[in-house]
Amino acid sequence: MTLPVALDDPKRYAVANAYGLTNVPPLFLIRPSGEIQISSVGWSREDIEQVGRELAQASQAKLIPMIHKGEDVPDFKAG
């Protein structure tokens, strides 16, 4: 899966400051209308899986798991 990524300058954090972000990683799924559909800060397995489901549904593609069985991935980790 390829998604647009906004990398921030680690000396100034212009993107993080512009959006008021204080924790990482932030994840946003934005509808074509510009409305934020999913907003997640830190690591949330459920949010990552929900983004995968939403993208598969929107593109009418087969759902490809973002996290594979047997991977040691926590359900939540604060940013």
GROMACS .gro file of C-alpha atoms in nm, residues 10-36:
model
   27
   10PRO     CA    1   1.327   1.756   1.284
   11LYS     CA    2   1.484   2.097   1.355
   12ARG     CA    3   1.163   2.302   1.325
   13TYR     CA    4   0.867   2.061   1.314
   14ALA     CA    5   0.669   2.299   1.094
   15VAL     CA    6   0.408   2.037   0.995
   16ALA     CA    7   0.353   1.912   1.352
   17ASN     CA    8   0.328   2.268   1.481
   18ALA     CA    9   0.087   2.373   1.205
   19TYR     CA   10  -0.151   2.091   1.302
   20GLY     CA   11  -0.092   2.109   1.678
   21LEU     CA   12   0.053   1.757   1.693
   22THR     CA   13   0.234   1.665   2.012
   23ASN     CA   14   0.269   1.285   1.983
   24VAL     CA   15   0.383   1.049   1.710
   25PRO     CA   16   0.297   0.881   1.489
   26PRO     CA   17  -0.016   1.066   1.383
   27LEU     CA   18  -0.240   0.894   1.128
   28PHE     CA   19  -0.525   1.058   0.941
   29LEU     CA   20  -0.757   0.908   0.682
   30ILE     CA   21  -0.903   1.199   0.490
   31ARG     CA   22  -1.207   1.167   0.266
   32PRO     CA   23  -1.192   1.314  -0.086
   33SER     CA   24  -1.413   1.596   0.047
   34GLY     CA   25  -1.135   1.694   0.290
   35GLU     CA   26  -1.321   1.564   0.598
   36ILE     CA   27  -1.108   1.368   0.846
   0.00000   0.00000   0.00000
